[in-house]
Each structure stands twice: as C-alpha cells, then as structure tokens.
Short mmCIF file of C-alpha atoms and ligand atoms in Angstrom, two decimals:
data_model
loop_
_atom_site.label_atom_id
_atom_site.label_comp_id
_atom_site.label_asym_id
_atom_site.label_seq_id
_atom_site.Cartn_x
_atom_site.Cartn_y
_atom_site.Cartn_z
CA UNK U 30 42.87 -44.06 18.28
CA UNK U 31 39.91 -45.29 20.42
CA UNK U 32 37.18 -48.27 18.88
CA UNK U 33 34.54 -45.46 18.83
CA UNK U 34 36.91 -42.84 16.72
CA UNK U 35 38.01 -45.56 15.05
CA UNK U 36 34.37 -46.46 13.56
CA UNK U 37 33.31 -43.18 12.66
CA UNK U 38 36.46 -42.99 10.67
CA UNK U 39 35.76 -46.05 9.09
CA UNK U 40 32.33 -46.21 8.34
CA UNK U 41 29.96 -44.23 6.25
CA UNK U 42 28.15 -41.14 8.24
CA UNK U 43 25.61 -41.40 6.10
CA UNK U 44 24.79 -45.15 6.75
CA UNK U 45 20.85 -45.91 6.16
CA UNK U 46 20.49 -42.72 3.83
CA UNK U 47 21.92 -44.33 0.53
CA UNK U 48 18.77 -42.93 -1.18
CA UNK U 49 19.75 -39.23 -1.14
CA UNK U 50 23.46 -39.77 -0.29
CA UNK U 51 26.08 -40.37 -3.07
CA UNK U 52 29.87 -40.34 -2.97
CA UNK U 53 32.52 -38.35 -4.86
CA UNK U 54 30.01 -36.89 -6.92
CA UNK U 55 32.01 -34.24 -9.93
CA UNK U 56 30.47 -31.06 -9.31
CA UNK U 57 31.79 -29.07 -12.32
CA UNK U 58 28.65 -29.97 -14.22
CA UNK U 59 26.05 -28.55 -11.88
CA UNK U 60 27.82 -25.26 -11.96
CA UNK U 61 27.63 -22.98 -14.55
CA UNK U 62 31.13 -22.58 -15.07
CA UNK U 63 31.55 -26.47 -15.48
CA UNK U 64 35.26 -26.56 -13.95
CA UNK U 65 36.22 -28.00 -10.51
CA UNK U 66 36.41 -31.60 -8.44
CA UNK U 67 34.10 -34.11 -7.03
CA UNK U 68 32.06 -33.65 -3.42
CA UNK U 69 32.90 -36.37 -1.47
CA UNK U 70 29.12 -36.94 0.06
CA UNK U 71 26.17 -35.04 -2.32
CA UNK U 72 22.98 -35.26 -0.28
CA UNK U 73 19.70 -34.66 -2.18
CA UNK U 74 17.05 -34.72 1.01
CA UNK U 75 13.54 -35.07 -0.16
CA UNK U 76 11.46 -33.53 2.58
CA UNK U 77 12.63 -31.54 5.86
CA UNK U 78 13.05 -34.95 8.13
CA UNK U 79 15.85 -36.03 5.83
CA UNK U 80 17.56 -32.59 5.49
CA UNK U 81 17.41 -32.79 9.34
CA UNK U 82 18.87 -36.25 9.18
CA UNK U 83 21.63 -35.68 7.46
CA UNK U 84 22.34 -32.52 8.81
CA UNK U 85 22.86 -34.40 12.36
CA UNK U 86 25.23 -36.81 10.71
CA UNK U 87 27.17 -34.16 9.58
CA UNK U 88 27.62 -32.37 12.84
CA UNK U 89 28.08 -36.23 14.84
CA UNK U 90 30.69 -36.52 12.40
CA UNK U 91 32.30 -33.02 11.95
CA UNK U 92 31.85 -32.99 7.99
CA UNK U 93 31.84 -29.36 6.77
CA UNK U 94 28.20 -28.12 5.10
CA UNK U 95 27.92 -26.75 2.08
CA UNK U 96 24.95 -25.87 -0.15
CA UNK U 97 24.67 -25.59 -3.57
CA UNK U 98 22.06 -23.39 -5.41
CA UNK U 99 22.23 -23.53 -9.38
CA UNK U 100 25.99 -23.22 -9.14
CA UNK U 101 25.66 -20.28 -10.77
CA UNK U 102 28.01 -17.67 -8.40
CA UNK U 103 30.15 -20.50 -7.69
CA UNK U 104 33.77 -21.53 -8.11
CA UNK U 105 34.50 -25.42 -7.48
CA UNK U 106 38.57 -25.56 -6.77
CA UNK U 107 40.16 -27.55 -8.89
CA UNK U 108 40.61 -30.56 -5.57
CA UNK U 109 36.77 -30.43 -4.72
CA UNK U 110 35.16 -30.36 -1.58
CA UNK U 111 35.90 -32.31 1.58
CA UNK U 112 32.38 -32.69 3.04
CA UNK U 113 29.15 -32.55 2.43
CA UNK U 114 27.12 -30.46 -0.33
CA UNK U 115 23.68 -30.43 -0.09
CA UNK U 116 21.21 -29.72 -2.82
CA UNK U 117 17.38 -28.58 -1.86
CA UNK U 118 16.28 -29.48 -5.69
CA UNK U 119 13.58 -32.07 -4.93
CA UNK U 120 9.87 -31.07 -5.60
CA UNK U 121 9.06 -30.07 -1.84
CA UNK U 122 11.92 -27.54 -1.86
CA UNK U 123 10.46 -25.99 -5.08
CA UNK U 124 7.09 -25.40 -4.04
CA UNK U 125 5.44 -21.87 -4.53
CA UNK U 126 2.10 -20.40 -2.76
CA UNK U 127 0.29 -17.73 -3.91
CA UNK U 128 -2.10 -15.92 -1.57
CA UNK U 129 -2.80 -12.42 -2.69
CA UNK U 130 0.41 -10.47 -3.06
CA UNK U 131 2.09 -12.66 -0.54
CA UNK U 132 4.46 -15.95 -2.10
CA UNK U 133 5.55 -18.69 -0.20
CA UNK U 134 8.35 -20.36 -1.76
CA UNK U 135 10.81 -22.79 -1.02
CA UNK U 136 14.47 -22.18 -1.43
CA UNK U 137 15.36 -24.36 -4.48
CA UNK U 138 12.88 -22.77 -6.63
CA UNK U 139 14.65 -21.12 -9.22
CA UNK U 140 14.62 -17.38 -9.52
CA UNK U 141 14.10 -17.09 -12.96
CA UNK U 142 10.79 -19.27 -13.33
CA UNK U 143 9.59 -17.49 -10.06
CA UNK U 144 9.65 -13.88 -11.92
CA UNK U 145 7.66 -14.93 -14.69
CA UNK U 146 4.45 -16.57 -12.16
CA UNK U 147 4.80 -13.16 -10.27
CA UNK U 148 4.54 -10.99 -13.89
CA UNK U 149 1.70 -13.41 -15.11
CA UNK U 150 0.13 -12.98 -11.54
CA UNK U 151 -0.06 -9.31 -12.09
CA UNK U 152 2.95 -8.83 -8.96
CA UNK U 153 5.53 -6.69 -9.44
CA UNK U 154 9.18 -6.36 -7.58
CA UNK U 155 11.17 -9.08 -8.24
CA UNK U 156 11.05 -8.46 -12.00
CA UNK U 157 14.56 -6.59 -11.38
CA UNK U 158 16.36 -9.85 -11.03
CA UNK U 159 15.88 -10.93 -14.73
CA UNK U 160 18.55 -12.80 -15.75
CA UNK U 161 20.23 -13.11 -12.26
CA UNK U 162 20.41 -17.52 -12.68
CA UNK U 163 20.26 -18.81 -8.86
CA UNK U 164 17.37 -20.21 -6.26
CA UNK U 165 15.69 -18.23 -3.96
CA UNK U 166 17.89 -19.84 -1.27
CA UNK U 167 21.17 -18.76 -2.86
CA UNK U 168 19.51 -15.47 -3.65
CA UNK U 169 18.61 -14.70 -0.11
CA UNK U 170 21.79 -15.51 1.25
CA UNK U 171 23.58 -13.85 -1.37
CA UNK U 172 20.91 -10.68 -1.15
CA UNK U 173 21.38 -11.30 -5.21
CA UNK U 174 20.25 -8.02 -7.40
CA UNK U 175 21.94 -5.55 -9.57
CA UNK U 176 21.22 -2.04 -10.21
CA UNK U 177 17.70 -2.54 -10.72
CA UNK U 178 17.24 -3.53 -7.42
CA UNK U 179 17.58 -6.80 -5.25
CA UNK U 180 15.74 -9.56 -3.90
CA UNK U 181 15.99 -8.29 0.08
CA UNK U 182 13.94 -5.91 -0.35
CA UNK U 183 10.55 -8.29 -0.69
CA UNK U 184 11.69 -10.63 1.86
CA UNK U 185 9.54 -10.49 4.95
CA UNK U 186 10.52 -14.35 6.19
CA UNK U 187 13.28 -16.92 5.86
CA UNK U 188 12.96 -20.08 7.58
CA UNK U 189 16.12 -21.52 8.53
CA UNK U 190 17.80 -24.55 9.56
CA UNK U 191 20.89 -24.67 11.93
CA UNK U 192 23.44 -28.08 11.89
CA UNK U 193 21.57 -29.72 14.66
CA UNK U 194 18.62 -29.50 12.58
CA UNK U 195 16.57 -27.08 14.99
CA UNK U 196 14.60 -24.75 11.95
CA UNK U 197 13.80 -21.04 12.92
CA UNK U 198 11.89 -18.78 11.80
CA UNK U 199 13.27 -15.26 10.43
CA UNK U 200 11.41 -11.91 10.21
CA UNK U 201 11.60 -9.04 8.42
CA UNK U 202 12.22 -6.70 11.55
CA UNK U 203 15.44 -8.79 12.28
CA UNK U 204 16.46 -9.09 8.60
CA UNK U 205 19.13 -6.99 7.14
CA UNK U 206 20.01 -7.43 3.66
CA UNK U 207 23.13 -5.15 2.45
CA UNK U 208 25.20 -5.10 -0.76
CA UNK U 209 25.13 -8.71 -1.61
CA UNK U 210 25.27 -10.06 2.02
CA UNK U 211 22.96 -10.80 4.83
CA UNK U 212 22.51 -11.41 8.27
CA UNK U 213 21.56 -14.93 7.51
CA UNK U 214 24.35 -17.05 9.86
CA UNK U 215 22.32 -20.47 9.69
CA UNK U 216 23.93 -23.01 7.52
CA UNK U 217 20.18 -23.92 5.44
CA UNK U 218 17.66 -21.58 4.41
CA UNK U 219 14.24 -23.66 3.67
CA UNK U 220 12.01 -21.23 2.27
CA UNK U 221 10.83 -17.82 2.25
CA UNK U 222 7.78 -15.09 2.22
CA UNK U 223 8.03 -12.27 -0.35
CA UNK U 224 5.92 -9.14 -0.39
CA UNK U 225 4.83 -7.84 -3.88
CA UNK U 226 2.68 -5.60 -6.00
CA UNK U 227 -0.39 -5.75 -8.09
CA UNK U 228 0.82 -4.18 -11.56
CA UNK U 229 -0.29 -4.46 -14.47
CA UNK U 230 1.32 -7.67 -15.63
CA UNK U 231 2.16 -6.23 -19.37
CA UNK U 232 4.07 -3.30 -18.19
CA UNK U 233 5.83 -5.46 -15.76
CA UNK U 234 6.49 -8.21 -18.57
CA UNK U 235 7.74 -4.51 -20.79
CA UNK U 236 10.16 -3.60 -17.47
CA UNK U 237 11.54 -7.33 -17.20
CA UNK U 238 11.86 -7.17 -21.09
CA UNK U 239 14.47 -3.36 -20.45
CA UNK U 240 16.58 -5.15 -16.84
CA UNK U 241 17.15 -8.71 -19.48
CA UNK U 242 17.83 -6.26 -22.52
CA UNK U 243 20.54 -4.27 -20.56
CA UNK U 244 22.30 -7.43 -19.09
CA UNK U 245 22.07 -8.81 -22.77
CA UNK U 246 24.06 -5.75 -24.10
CA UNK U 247 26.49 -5.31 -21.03
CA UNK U 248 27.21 -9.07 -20.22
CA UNK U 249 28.94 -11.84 -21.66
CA UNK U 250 26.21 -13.82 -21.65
CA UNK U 251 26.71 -16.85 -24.48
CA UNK U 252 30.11 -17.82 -22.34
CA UNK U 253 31.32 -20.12 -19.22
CA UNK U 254 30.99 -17.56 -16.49
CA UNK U 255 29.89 -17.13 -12.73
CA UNK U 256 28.74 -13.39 -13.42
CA UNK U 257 30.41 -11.05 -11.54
CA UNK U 258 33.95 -11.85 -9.87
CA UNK U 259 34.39 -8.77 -7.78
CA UNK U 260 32.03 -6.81 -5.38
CA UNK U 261 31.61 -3.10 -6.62
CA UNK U 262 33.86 -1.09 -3.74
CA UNK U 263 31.58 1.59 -2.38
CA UNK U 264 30.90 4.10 -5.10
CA UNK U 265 32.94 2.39 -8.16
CA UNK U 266 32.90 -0.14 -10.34
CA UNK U 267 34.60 -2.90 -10.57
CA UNK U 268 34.27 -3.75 -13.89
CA UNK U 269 35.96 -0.22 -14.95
CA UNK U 270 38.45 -0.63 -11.96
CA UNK U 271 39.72 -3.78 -14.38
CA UNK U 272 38.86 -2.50 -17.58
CA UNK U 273 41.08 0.74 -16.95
CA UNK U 274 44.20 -1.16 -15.13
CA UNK U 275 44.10 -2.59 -19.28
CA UNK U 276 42.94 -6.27 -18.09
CA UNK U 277 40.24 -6.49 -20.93
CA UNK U 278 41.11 -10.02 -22.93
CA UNK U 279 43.93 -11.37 -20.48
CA UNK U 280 44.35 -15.25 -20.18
CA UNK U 281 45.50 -17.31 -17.65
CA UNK U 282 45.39 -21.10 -19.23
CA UNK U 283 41.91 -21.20 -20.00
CA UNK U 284 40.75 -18.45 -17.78
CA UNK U 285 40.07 -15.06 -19.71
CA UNK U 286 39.54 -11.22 -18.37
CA UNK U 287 36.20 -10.95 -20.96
CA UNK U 288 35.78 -8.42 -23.12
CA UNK U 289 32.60 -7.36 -23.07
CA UNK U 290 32.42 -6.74 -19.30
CA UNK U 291 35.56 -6.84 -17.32
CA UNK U 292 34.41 -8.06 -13.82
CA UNK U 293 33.65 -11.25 -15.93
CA UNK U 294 36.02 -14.05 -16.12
CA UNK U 295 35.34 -16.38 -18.71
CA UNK U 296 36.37 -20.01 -19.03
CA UNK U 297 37.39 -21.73 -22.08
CA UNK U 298 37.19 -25.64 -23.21
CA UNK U 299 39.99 -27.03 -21.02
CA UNK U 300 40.01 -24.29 -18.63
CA UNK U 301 40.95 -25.41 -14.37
CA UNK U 302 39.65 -23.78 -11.63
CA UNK U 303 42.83 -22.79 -11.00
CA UNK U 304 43.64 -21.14 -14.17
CA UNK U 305 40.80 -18.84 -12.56
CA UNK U 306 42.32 -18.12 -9.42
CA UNK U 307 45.12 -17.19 -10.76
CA UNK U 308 43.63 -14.48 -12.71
CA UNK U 309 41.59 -13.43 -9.89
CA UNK U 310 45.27 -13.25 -7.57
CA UNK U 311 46.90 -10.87 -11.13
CA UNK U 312 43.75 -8.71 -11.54
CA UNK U 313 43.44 -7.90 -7.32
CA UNK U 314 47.56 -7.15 -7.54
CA UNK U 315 46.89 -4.69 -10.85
CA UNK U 316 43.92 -2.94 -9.45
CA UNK U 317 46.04 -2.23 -6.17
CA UNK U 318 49.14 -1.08 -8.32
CA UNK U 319 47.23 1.24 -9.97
CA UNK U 320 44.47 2.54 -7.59
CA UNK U 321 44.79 1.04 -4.02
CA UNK U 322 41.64 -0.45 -4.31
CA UNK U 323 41.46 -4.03 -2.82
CA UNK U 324 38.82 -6.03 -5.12
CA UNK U 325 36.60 -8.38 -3.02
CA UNK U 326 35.65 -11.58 -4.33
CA UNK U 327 31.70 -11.60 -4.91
CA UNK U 328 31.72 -15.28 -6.24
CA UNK U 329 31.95 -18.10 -3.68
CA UNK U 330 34.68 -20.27 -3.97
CA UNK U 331 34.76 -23.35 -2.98
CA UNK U 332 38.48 -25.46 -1.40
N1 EPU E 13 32.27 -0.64 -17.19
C1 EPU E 13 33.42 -0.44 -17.89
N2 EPU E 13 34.12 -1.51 -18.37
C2 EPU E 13 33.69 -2.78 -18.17
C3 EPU E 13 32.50 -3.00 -17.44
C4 EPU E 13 31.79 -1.91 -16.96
O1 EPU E 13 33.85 0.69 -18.09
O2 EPU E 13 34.37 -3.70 -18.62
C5 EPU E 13 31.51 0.52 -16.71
C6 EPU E 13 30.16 0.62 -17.39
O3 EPU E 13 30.25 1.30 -18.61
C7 EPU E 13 29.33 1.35 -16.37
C8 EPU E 13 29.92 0.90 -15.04
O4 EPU E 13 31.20 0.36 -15.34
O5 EPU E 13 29.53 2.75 -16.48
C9 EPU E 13 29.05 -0.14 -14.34
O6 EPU E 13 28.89 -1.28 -15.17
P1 EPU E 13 27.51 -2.08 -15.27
O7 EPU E 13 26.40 -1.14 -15.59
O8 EPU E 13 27.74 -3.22 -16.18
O9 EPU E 13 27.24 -2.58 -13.81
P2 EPU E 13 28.16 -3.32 -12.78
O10 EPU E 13 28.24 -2.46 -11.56
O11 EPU E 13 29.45 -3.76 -13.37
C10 EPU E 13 26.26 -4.58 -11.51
C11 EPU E 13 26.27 -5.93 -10.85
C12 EPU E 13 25.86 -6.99 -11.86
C13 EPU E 13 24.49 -6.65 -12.44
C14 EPU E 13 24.60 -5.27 -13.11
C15 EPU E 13 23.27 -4.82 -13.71
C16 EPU E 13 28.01 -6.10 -9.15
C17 EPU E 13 29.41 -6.51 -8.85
N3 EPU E 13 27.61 -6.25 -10.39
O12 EPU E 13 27.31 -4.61 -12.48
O13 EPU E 13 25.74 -8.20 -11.14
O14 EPU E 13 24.11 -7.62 -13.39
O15 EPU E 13 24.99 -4.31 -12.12
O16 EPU E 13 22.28 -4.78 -12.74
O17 EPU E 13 27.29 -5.68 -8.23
C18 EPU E 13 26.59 -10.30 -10.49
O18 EPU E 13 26.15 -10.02 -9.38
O19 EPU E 13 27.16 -11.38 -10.73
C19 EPU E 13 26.45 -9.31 -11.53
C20 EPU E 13 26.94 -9.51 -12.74
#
C-alpha cells in the first residue's frame, strides 16, 4: 500500500467537520421501525457549503451516500451501513415559502406539517398524502402517494445535488414521476417548488379528515411498521396477493405478516432486521407458488 492510500485509510475523511460528523451512530431509533445497526459516519450539514463539503469527502474517499428522510420507508439491516448517511434536518433544510399558490420548500421539511400550512393557506393538492410520514425529499424521490393521489403531481422543481457537490436545477418538463419512482438519479435533493390550489381551506381540512380516516381503518397504524413492503404489480394488490396466499398473522422471530393489512410487516419488542427479511424472502416464494407474481420490494433496505 502506498503513504497516500495508506493515510486516507487511516485517517478520518471527515477531518475538520467534527461539528456535523459523528461516528457509528445506531440508526434503529431514527427509523420508524426502530430495528437495525449503527452508520459508521452520520453527517448533519447545516447549510448547503457543508452538505457540499462533505459530499466531496465522500467521493475523495469512495464512502457510499446515503440519505435518510424520517426513516419511515426504511429497513436498517441488522450489520448497518458502511458509509455515510446524511440527514438534511437542520432549520435551513426545513424552510417553507409561500408566494401565492406556489411553495418553496426544502427537502427535510416533513410532509405531514407541510399539508396542514397548505389546508390553513386555503391550497389544495397535497392533502392526499395524509398520513404518508416522510420529508419532502424522501417523498420526491420516492414519488410517495397512495390512491388518493401522489406528491409528483405538484412538483414543478427539484434542486439537486450530485457527489461532487455541483447542485442542478430540475424542471417540471424533464420530470417524470411514475408509480413510486422517479427520474431523480442525483444522490441529494435540496428542495423543491410545488404548484397548488386555492380551496376552500374547510373542505380541504373535511377531504384530509376522509384520506387519514381510510388509512386509520385499513392500516396498522398503532404498530412498528415501514408501511407498505411490496409495490402493487400493475393492476393488483399486493396486500390481497398476501392476504389470499393465507400469510395474514405469520411470524418470523419478531417479524409478523399483520393482520389488519397484509402488505404490512410488523415488528415486535425484540424483533431483528433480519427476522424481517426473512419474511419478506417466505411471502415473495408463496405469492410465486400460488400466482406467479414476483412481489417488488417498495421499502428501501438498507446493507
Ligand atoms: N386487501 C386485502 N387484504 C389485505 C389488504 C388489502 O384483501 O390484507 C384488499 C383491500 O380490501 C382492497 C385492496 O386490497 O380491496 C387494496 O387495498 P388498500 O385499499 O388498502 O390499498 P393498497 O393498494 O394496499 C395503497 C398504497 C398504500 C396507501 C393506500 C391508500 C401501495 C403498495 N400501497 O395500498 O401506501 O396508503 O393505497 O392510499 O401502493 C405505502 O406506500 O407504504 C402505503 C402503505
């Protein structure tokens, strides 16, 4: 091994930043399914220069990205993460502007408190994501929603940020938001611009009130979960793909098939990430027996 390979091994990448860099840093409780290992660099950046910092010692030193939202559509495995996992949850990544029926926000600002400005604004159409937990960032690059509609739809900008720290901006002509995917390639999205609609802000408060009401009825919501483990395949659900293969209430350690909504996998005190994985591996092998369907995973999972 040369000197120079020698000292990047050795030394810290993130020499100098100590004030938004930790080490080994347990991520299972900043995800909402509170299982999984340690990051081995968390970076909190406080402004766009540091993002861009660290971002650059990152690619110098060929640590993998990663960016965590609210953790909400997120699997941690059970060994953690080998790089560095960058959180956008200072003030200056939360900001929202309001000018007319245009918002400006950044992309840690969380989804939920964003609806209900908009509905007290009078500005209707992202009210179908009640109850969705995430950040705009994770939303966009997740092109979060349900069947009330989803958050692509409103997006006319994203400013991104690739590893060299270069930030571009991203409109709506040369957006495409699909079925819980995007276009979106760059590693950081830093903000974005959503279109809305005046409305009267009570009956979009009564239509928020209906979207929550139906997750509340349909969803395991009081549990450990990450929502939704499996994409829909075109045309069918996945929920009643598992539900009819007779998964309902299956355990694997402290992983269970709920039983309320069977796309949900809920963990239990003492449950391991991989406890989840393995029911995720049984349910994908049962839903092929019975209907040659392969289930896609729709939560991110992190090795
Ligand atoms: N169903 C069953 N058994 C079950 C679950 C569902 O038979 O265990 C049936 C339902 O009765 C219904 C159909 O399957 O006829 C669809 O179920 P549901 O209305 O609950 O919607 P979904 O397609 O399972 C989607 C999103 C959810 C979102 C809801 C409501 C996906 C994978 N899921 O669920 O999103 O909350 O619509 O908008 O797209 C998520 O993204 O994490 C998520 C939970």
């Amino acid at each position: 091994m040369s000197s120079v390979a020698m000292r990047i091994g050795t030394s810290n990448p993130f020499a100098g930043l100590e004030e938004i860099v930790t080490e080994n840093v347990p991520l299972a409780p900043k995800t909402w399914y509170r299982i999984g290992g340690p990051a081995r660099w968390f970076v909190e950046p406080r402004s766009l220069e540091e993002l861009q910092e660290a971002a650059r010692r990152c690619t110098d030193n060929e640590l993998p990205i990663f960016v965590l939202g609210l953790g909400a559509n997120l699997l941690v495995s059970d060994g953690g993460v080998n790089g560095a996992v960058f959180k956008l949850s200072e003030e200056f990544w939360r900001r929202v502007k309001f000018d007319g029926n245009v918002v400006e926000v950044g992309a840690g600002a969380d989804v939920q408190k964003l609806i209900l400005r908009t509905v007290r604004q009078g500005l209707a159409g992202i009210e179908c994501l009640a109850g969705i937990p995430g950040t705009i960032g994770g939303g966009i690059r997740m092109n979060c929603g349900g069947k009330f509609g989803d958050l692509g739809a409103r997006v006319t900008r994203v400013q991104v940020m690739d590893s060299t720290g270069t930030t571009f901006d991203r409109l709506k002509d040369d957006l495409v938001f699909e079925y819980r995917s995007t276009n979106i390639s760059a590693p950081f999205i830093l903000s974005a611009t959503l279109e809305l609609e005046e409305e009267d802000p009570e009956k979009i408060m009564k239509r928020t009130k209906e979207i929550w009401m139906y997750k509340r009825n349909s969803q395991p919501l009081n549990t450990k979960n990450a929502g939704c483990i499996f994409k829909n395949p075109r045309g069918l659900s996945a929920g009643a793909l598992i539900d009819q293969a007779g998964l309902k209430g299956m355990r694997v350690g402290g992983a269970e098939v709920s039983t309320k909504h069977a796309n949900f996998i809920i963990a239990h005190p003492g449950c391991h990430a991989d406890d989840v994985l393995k029911l995720v591996k049984i349910i994908r092998e049962k839903v092929w027996e019975k209907n040659e369907i392969h289930l896609e995973s729709e939560v991110k999972i992190w090795a």
